[in-house]
Amino acid sequence: MTLADCFAFLIRQWRDEIVVTSAGNASEMWWHLTRETDRVFYLDASMSLASMFASGIAVGLPAHTVWAFSGDGAFCMNPGMLMVERQMALPNLKHFLVSNRTYGSTHDVALSNAADNDYVQIARGMGLSRVFAFDNMNALATGFEAAVRSPGHAFVVLEVEALGHTMPAPPMDGPELKFRFGRHLERIGGIRIFDSLD
Amino acid sequence: MSEKPSEKEGDVARRIADAVHEAGISLVASLPDGWIATLIRTFDADARFRHVAVNREESAIGLCSGAYFGGVGALALMGASGLMTCVYAISKINYTYQVPCLIFITMRGDFGDTAKFHVSNGLYLRPLMGSIDLPYTVVESAGQIAGIKRAWVHAKTYARPVVVGFTRDVLRGSA
C-alpha cells in the first residue's frame, strides 16, 4: 500500500487522539494531508524517540489516546524502545511503525538488513502481545478496529511502499509547535504546562 | 555481586527523593551508574514516583520531554557517560522545541574517582556541557540537596534542560 493511502485512511479514523509523528516521511505526509497545526507534534528534529515522547504524554493524560508514529529507520536506531513500552504497558498508547524499508527522508537510501527485518517478531520477542501488521488497504480497513480501538497498548506495523521522493516538512519553528500543541493539550486535558514555575 | 549500601548512602538517597518530590517531580526515568544504584532503588520503591527503567539514556530524555507536555514533572537519572550520549536528543528535542527537563548525573571522573575508564568524563564532561550551553550545577554537600527544586524551576524558566551533578562523596553520605 502507499503511504498516502495508508495515512489517508488513518486520518479518516482520527477522532480526538493526540498524534506524535517522527522525523521524515511520517511528519511530512501527515502534514501534507491534514495541514493540522495544533493536534499533532511533528517531532521532526529527532529520530527514534517519538514513541518515548508519546509515552510521556500518555502518562500525563491517561484519559486520552496517543498515536505515535515511528519510521523503520528510526526504529532500527532504538528498537529497545519496545522494552520500555512493554514495561510501561500504557493502555492509551498506540505505536505505528511506518515500514518503508528505506531511509525515506534521505532519498530512500538503503536501510540495514531491510529485506529481513521482522518488526513483528522483534516486538513479540520483547514481550508485546498486541502486535499487528498490515501490508494492504483491505487488511488495514478490516483490522483497524481490533488493532487500534481495542483497549491496551498496541504496536502496529504498516508496510508501505517507499515514497520515492521527499516532501516539505511542516513549516513551523520549534517554539510555535511547542505552544500550539501544548495549549491544545492544556485545553483538552485540563492540565497546566506553561504557566507554573513553582 | 552488588555491594550492600551503607546506611548513610540510603539516607542520602531518601533525602534526594524527598527533594525531588517537593520539586513536583513524579516520573523518574533511569539508566544506572554504579554510584546511583541505591538512588535508583530508592525511587523504584517509593510510591510517590513512577519509576521507569529505560533501555538507553536518550529514551529517558524522550520520555521526560513528552511528560512535560502531559503536565508531569519528570527526572532523567543517569551516569556521566549517559549524558555524553544524549547530546543529539537534548540538542534536537529540547533545544529545537524549547522543552525543559531535569537531568541528574554522577560527576564521574572528578577528583577522587579512581576509575581509569572515567578519565574521559573528567576531561570532557564539563567542557561538553559548556559547549552546548547546558546549564548545570554540582551538589558537593548534602546541604545542597534541598536546592534541587531550584534546578527544576530554572529549567522551566530557561525552557531547556538543567543538569544536577552529584559527587561520589555526597552519594555515599560522606559530604
PDB file of N, CA and C in Angstrom, chain A residues 41-42 44-47 49 52-53 56-57 60 77-78 80 84 87-88 174-175 177-178 185 191 193-194 196-198, chain B residues 50 52-56 58-59 62-63 65-72 88-89 92-93 96-98 153 156-157 159:
ATOM      1  N   PHE A  41       2.138  16.749  17.229  1.00  0.00           N
ATOM      2  CA  PHE A  41       3.504  17.190  17.476  1.00  0.00           C
ATOM      3  C   PHE A  41       4.382  16.524  16.429  1.00  0.00           C
ATOM      4  N   TYR A  42       4.865  17.340  15.492  1.00  0.00           N
ATOM      5  CA  TYR A  42       5.740  16.834  14.432  1.00  0.00           C
ATOM      6  C   TYR A  42       7.167  16.812  14.989  1.00  0.00           C
ATOM      7  N   ASP A  44       9.999  16.354  14.179  1.00  0.00           N
ATOM      8  CA  ASP A  44      10.863  16.277  13.008  1.00  0.00           C
ATOM      9  C   ASP A  44      12.344  16.369  13.346  1.00  0.00           C
ATOM     10  N   ALA A  45      12.650  16.923  14.507  1.00  0.00           N
ATOM     11  CA  ALA A  45      14.051  17.200  14.817  1.00  0.00           C
ATOM     12  C   ALA A  45      14.782  15.994  15.382  1.00  0.00           C
ATOM     13  N   SER A  46      14.082  14.904  15.616  1.00  0.00           N
ATOM     14  CA  SER A  46      14.777  13.803  16.287  1.00  0.00           C
ATOM     15  C   SER A  46      14.307  12.457  15.770  1.00  0.00           C
ATOM     16  N   MET A  47      15.230  11.565  15.576  1.00  0.00           N
ATOM     17  CA  MET A  47      14.873  10.202  15.170  1.00  0.00           C
ATOM     18  C   MET A  47      14.900   9.270  16.375  1.00  0.00           C
ATOM     19  N   LEU A  49      12.825   8.624  18.889  1.00  0.00           N
ATOM     20  CA  LEU A  49      12.295   8.911  20.219  1.00  0.00           C
ATOM     21  C   LEU A  49      10.812   9.300  20.206  1.00  0.00           C
ATOM     22  N   MET A  52       8.795   7.273  22.731  1.00  0.00           N
ATOM     23  CA  MET A  52       9.115   7.622  24.114  1.00  0.00           C
ATOM     24  C   MET A  52       8.481   8.963  24.484  1.00  0.00           C
ATOM     25  N   PHE A  53       8.579   9.903  23.562  1.00  0.00           N
ATOM     26  CA  PHE A  53       7.969  11.217  23.751  1.00  0.00           C
ATOM     27  C   PHE A  53       6.454  11.060  23.940  1.00  0.00           C
ATOM     28  N   GLY A  56       5.483   9.692  27.363  1.00  0.00           N
ATOM     29  CA  GLY A  56       5.446  10.703  28.421  1.00  0.00           C
ATOM     30  C   GLY A  56       4.129  11.452  28.434  1.00  0.00           C
ATOM     31  N   ILE A  57       3.628  11.773  27.256  1.00  0.00           N
ATOM     32  CA  ILE A  57       2.321  12.442  27.161  1.00  0.00           C
ATOM     33  C   ILE A  57       1.232  11.513  27.685  1.00  0.00           C
ATOM     34  N   GLY A  60       0.762  11.416  31.404  1.00  0.00           N
ATOM     35  CA  GLY A  60       0.096  12.575  31.996  1.00  0.00           C
ATOM     36  C   GLY A  60      -1.365  12.717  31.618  1.00  0.00           C
ATOM     37  N   MET A  77      17.268   2.368  14.966  1.00  0.00           N
ATOM     38  CA  MET A  77      18.260   3.026  15.818  1.00  0.00           C
ATOM     39  C   MET A  77      18.028   2.754  17.294  1.00  0.00           C
ATOM     40  N   ASN A  78      16.802   2.397  17.641  1.00  0.00           N
ATOM     41  CA  ASN A  78      16.473   2.264  19.064  1.00  0.00           C
ATOM     42  C   ASN A  78      15.343   1.251  19.278  1.00  0.00           C
ATOM     43  N   GLY A  80      15.086  -0.986  21.301  1.00  0.00           N
ATOM     44  CA  GLY A  80      14.833  -1.207  22.733  1.00  0.00           C
ATOM     45  C   GLY A  80      13.722  -0.330  23.281  1.00  0.00           C
ATOM     46  N   VAL A  84      10.822  -0.674  26.844  1.00  0.00           N
ATOM     47  CA  VAL A  84      10.278   0.340  27.754  1.00  0.00           C
ATOM     48  C   VAL A  84       8.759   0.401  27.618  1.00  0.00           C
ATOM     49  N   GLN A  87       7.203  -2.536  29.331  1.00  0.00           N
ATOM     50  CA  GLN A  87       7.273  -2.369  30.779  1.00  0.00           C
ATOM     51  C   GLN A  87       6.249  -1.361  31.277  1.00  0.00           C
ATOM     52  N   MET A  88       6.073  -0.273  30.522  1.00  0.00           N
ATOM     53  CA  MET A  88       5.120   0.752  30.951  1.00  0.00           C
ATOM     54  C   MET A  88       3.683   0.319  30.684  1.00  0.00           C
ATOM     55  N   GLY A 174      10.260  25.388  16.063  1.00  0.00           N
ATOM     56  CA  GLY A 174      10.036  24.608  17.275  1.00  0.00           C
ATOM     57  C   GLY A 174       9.133  25.268  18.304  1.00  0.00           C
ATOM     58  N   PRO A 175       9.397  26.520  18.671  1.00  0.00           N
ATOM     59  CA  PRO A 175       8.560  27.146  19.705  1.00  0.00           C
ATOM     60  C   PRO A 175       7.095  27.283  19.292  1.00  0.00           C
ATOM     61  N   LEU A 177       5.431  25.234  17.389  1.00  0.00           N
ATOM     62  CA  LEU A 177       4.873  23.893  17.543  1.00  0.00           C
ATOM     63  C   LEU A 177       4.636  23.573  19.013  1.00  0.00           C
ATOM     64  N   LYS A 178       5.621  23.927  19.824  1.00  0.00           N
ATOM     65  CA  LYS A 178       5.513  23.680  21.268  1.00  0.00           C
ATOM     66  C   LYS A 178       4.259  24.324  21.844  1.00  0.00           C
ATOM     67  N   LEU A 185      -3.174  20.632  24.388  1.00  0.00           N
ATOM     68  CA  LEU A 185      -3.235  19.632  25.466  1.00  0.00           C
ATOM     69  C   LEU A 185      -3.754  20.251  26.761  1.00  0.00           C
ATOM     70  N   ILE A 191      -4.901  20.454  32.029  1.00  0.00           N
ATOM     71  CA  ILE A 191      -3.613  20.500  32.726  1.00  0.00           C
ATOM     72  C   ILE A 191      -2.939  21.839  32.471  1.00  0.00           C
ATOM     73  N   ILE A 193       0.715  23.415  31.619  1.00  0.00           N
ATOM     74  CA  ILE A 193       2.067  23.074  31.168  1.00  0.00           C
ATOM     75  C   ILE A 193       2.994  24.275  31.288  1.00  0.00           C
ATOM     76  N   PHE A 194       2.533  25.407  30.809  1.00  0.00           N
ATOM     77  CA  PHE A 194       3.430  26.547  30.631  1.00  0.00           C
ATOM     78  C   PHE A 194       3.389  27.586  31.742  1.00  0.00           C
ATOM     79  N   SER A 196       3.154  27.406  35.128  1.00  0.00           N
ATOM     80  CA  SER A 196       3.538  27.160  36.508  1.00  0.00           C
ATOM     81  C   SER A 196       5.049  27.062  36.640  1.00  0.00           C
ATOM     82  N   LEU A 197       5.640  28.024  37.326  1.00  0.00           N
ATOM     83  CA  LEU A 197       7.082  27.982  37.574  1.00  0.00           C
ATOM     84  C   LEU A 197       7.389  27.603  39.009  1.00  0.00           C
ATOM     85  N   ASP A 198       6.360  27.329  39.791  1.00  0.00           N
ATOM     86  CA  ASP A 198       6.582  26.955  41.193  1.00  0.00           C
ATOM     87  C   ASP A 198       6.824  25.455  41.336  1.00  0.00           C
TER      88      ASP A 198
ATOM     89  N   ARG B  50       6.569   7.295  39.769  1.00  0.00           N
ATOM     90  CA  ARG B  50       6.529   6.229  38.770  1.00  0.00           C
ATOM     91  C   ARG B  50       7.935   6.119  38.210  1.00  0.00           C
ATOM     92  N   VAL B  52      10.676   4.398  35.792  1.00  0.00           N
ATOM     93  CA  VAL B  52      10.773   3.639  34.547  1.00  0.00           C
ATOM     94  C   VAL B  52      12.250   3.368  34.259  1.00  0.00           C
ATOM     95  N   ALA B  53      12.600   2.111  34.220  1.00  0.00           N
ATOM     96  CA  ALA B  53      13.960   1.731  33.808  1.00  0.00           C
ATOM     97  C   ALA B  53      13.990   1.737  32.282  1.00  0.00           C
ATOM     98  N   VAL B  54      14.803   2.588  31.712  1.00  0.00           N
ATOM     99  CA  VAL B  54      14.817   2.730  30.253  1.00  0.00           C
ATOM    100  C   VAL B  54      15.964   1.934  29.641  1.00  0.00           C
ATOM    101  N   ASN B  55      15.911   1.771  28.317  1.00  0.00           N
ATOM    102  CA  ASN B  55      16.903   0.955  27.624  1.00  0.00           C
ATOM    103  C   ASN B  55      18.168   1.734  27.290  1.00  0.00           C
ATOM    104  N   ARG B  56      18.064   3.038  27.209  1.00  0.00           N
ATOM    105  CA  ARG B  56      19.231   3.886  26.942  1.00  0.00           C
ATOM    106  C   ARG B  56      18.890   5.299  27.404  1.00  0.00           C
ATOM    107  N   GLU B  58      19.035   8.206  26.016  1.00  0.00           N
ATOM    108  CA  GLU B  58      18.233   9.052  25.117  1.00  0.00           C
ATOM    109  C   GLU B  58      16.739   8.774  25.273  1.00  0.00           C
ATOM    110  N   SER B  59      16.396   7.540  25.575  1.00  0.00           N
ATOM    111  CA  SER B  59      14.978   7.229  25.792  1.00  0.00           C
ATOM    112  C   SER B  59      14.450   7.988  27.006  1.00  0.00           C
ATOM    113  N   GLY B  62      13.692  11.470  25.853  1.00  0.00           N
ATOM    114  CA  GLY B  62      12.441  11.489  25.089  1.00  0.00           C
ATOM    115  C   GLY B  62      11.225  11.355  25.986  1.00  0.00           C
ATOM    116  N   LEU B  63      11.293  10.414  26.907  1.00  0.00           N
ATOM    117  CA  LEU B  63      10.163  10.171  27.805  1.00  0.00           C
ATOM    118  C   LEU B  63       9.887  11.387  28.692  1.00  0.00           C
ATOM    119  N   SER B  65      10.745  14.470  28.179  1.00  0.00           N
ATOM    120  CA  SER B  65      10.315  15.620  27.369  1.00  0.00           C
ATOM    121  C   SER B  65       8.841  15.512  27.023  1.00  0.00           C
ATOM    122  N   GLY B  66       8.396  14.319  26.712  1.00  0.00           N
ATOM    123  CA  GLY B  66       6.973  14.120  26.456  1.00  0.00           C
ATOM    124  C   GLY B  66       6.142  14.332  27.708  1.00  0.00           C
ATOM    125  N   ALA B  67       6.673  13.877  28.839  1.00  0.00           N
ATOM    126  CA  ALA B  67       5.945  14.041  30.101  1.00  0.00           C
ATOM    127  C   ALA B  67       5.668  15.510  30.391  1.00  0.00           C
ATOM    128  N   TYR B  68       6.594  16.361  29.979  1.00  0.00           N
ATOM    129  CA  TYR B  68       6.379  17.797  30.160  1.00  0.00           C
ATOM    130  C   TYR B  68       5.076  18.238  29.491  1.00  0.00           C
ATOM    131  N   PHE B  69       4.810  17.691  28.306  1.00  0.00           N
ATOM    132  CA  PHE B  69       3.577  18.042  27.602  1.00  0.00           C
ATOM    133  C   PHE B  69       2.352  17.341  28.188  1.00  0.00           C
ATOM    134  N   GLY B  70       2.594  16.339  29.026  1.00  0.00           N
ATOM    135  CA  GLY B  70       1.495  15.723  29.740  1.00  0.00           C
ATOM    136  C   GLY B  70       1.245  16.387  31.086  1.00  0.00           C
ATOM    137  N   GLY B  71       1.984  17.464  31.350  1.00  0.00           N
ATOM    138  CA  GLY B  71       1.827  18.170  32.620  1.00  0.00           C
ATOM    139  C   GLY B  71       2.462  17.451  33.789  1.00  0.00           C
ATOM    140  N   VAL B  72       3.411  16.570  33.502  1.00  0.00           N
ATOM    141  CA  VAL B  72       4.040  15.753  34.540  1.00  0.00           C
ATOM    142  C   VAL B  72       5.499  16.184  34.712  1.00  0.00           C
ATOM    143  N   TYR B  88      22.634  14.508  21.105  1.00  0.00           N
ATOM    144  CA  TYR B  88      21.688  14.543  19.981  1.00  0.00           C
ATOM    145  C   TYR B  88      20.266  14.798  20.475  1.00  0.00           C
ATOM    146  N   ALA B  89      19.826  13.983  21.439  1.00  0.00           N
ATOM    147  CA  ALA B  89      18.441  14.115  21.915  1.00  0.00           C
ATOM    148  C   ALA B  89      18.203  15.488  22.539  1.00  0.00           C
ATOM    149  N   LYS B  92      18.450  18.304  19.836  1.00  0.00           N
ATOM    150  CA  LYS B  92      17.407  18.247  18.812  1.00  0.00           C
ATOM    151  C   LYS B  92      16.001  18.420  19.399  1.00  0.00           C
ATOM    152  N   ILE B  93      15.699  17.673  20.455  1.00  0.00           N
ATOM    153  CA  ILE B  93      14.347  17.789  21.017  1.00  0.00           C
ATOM    154  C   ILE B  93      14.248  19.021  21.913  1.00  0.00           C
ATOM    155  N   THR B  96      15.439  22.468  20.094  1.00  0.00           N
ATOM    156  CA  THR B  96      14.594  22.867  18.967  1.00  0.00           C
ATOM    157  C   THR B  96      13.223  23.342  19.434  1.00  0.00           C
ATOM    158  N   TYR B  97      12.634  22.563  20.360  1.00  0.00           N
ATOM    159  CA  TYR B  97      11.255  22.857  20.783  1.00  0.00           C
ATOM    160  C   TYR B  97      11.199  23.568  22.133  1.00  0.00           C
ATOM    161  N   GLN B  98      12.363  23.861  22.699  1.00  0.00           N
ATOM    162  CA  GLN B  98      12.447  24.579  23.980  1.00  0.00           C
ATOM    163  C   GLN B  98      11.677  23.850  25.085  1.00  0.00           C
ATOM    164  N   VAL B 153      12.929  24.610  38.556  1.00  0.00           N
ATOM    165  CA  VAL B 153      12.361  25.927  38.242  1.00  0.00           C
ATOM    166  C   VAL B 153      13.235  26.633  37.204  1.00  0.00           C
ATOM    167  N   LYS B 156      12.552  25.284  33.757  1.00  0.00           N
ATOM    168  CA  LYS B 156      11.299  25.803  33.175  1.00  0.00           C
ATOM    169  C   LYS B 156      11.452  27.276  32.795  1.00  0.00           C
ATOM    170  N   THR B 157      12.203  28.003  33.585  1.00  0.00           N
ATOM    171  CA  THR B 157      12.429  29.412  33.264  1.00  0.00           C
ATOM    172  C   THR B 157      13.215  29.558  31.967  1.00  0.00           C
ATOM    173  N   ALA B 159      13.478  27.213  29.716  1.00  0.00           N
ATOM    174  CA  ALA B 159      12.884  26.363  28.683  1.00  0.00           C
ATOM    175  C   ALA B 159      13.923  25.475  28.019  1.00  0.00           C
TER     176      ALA B 159
END
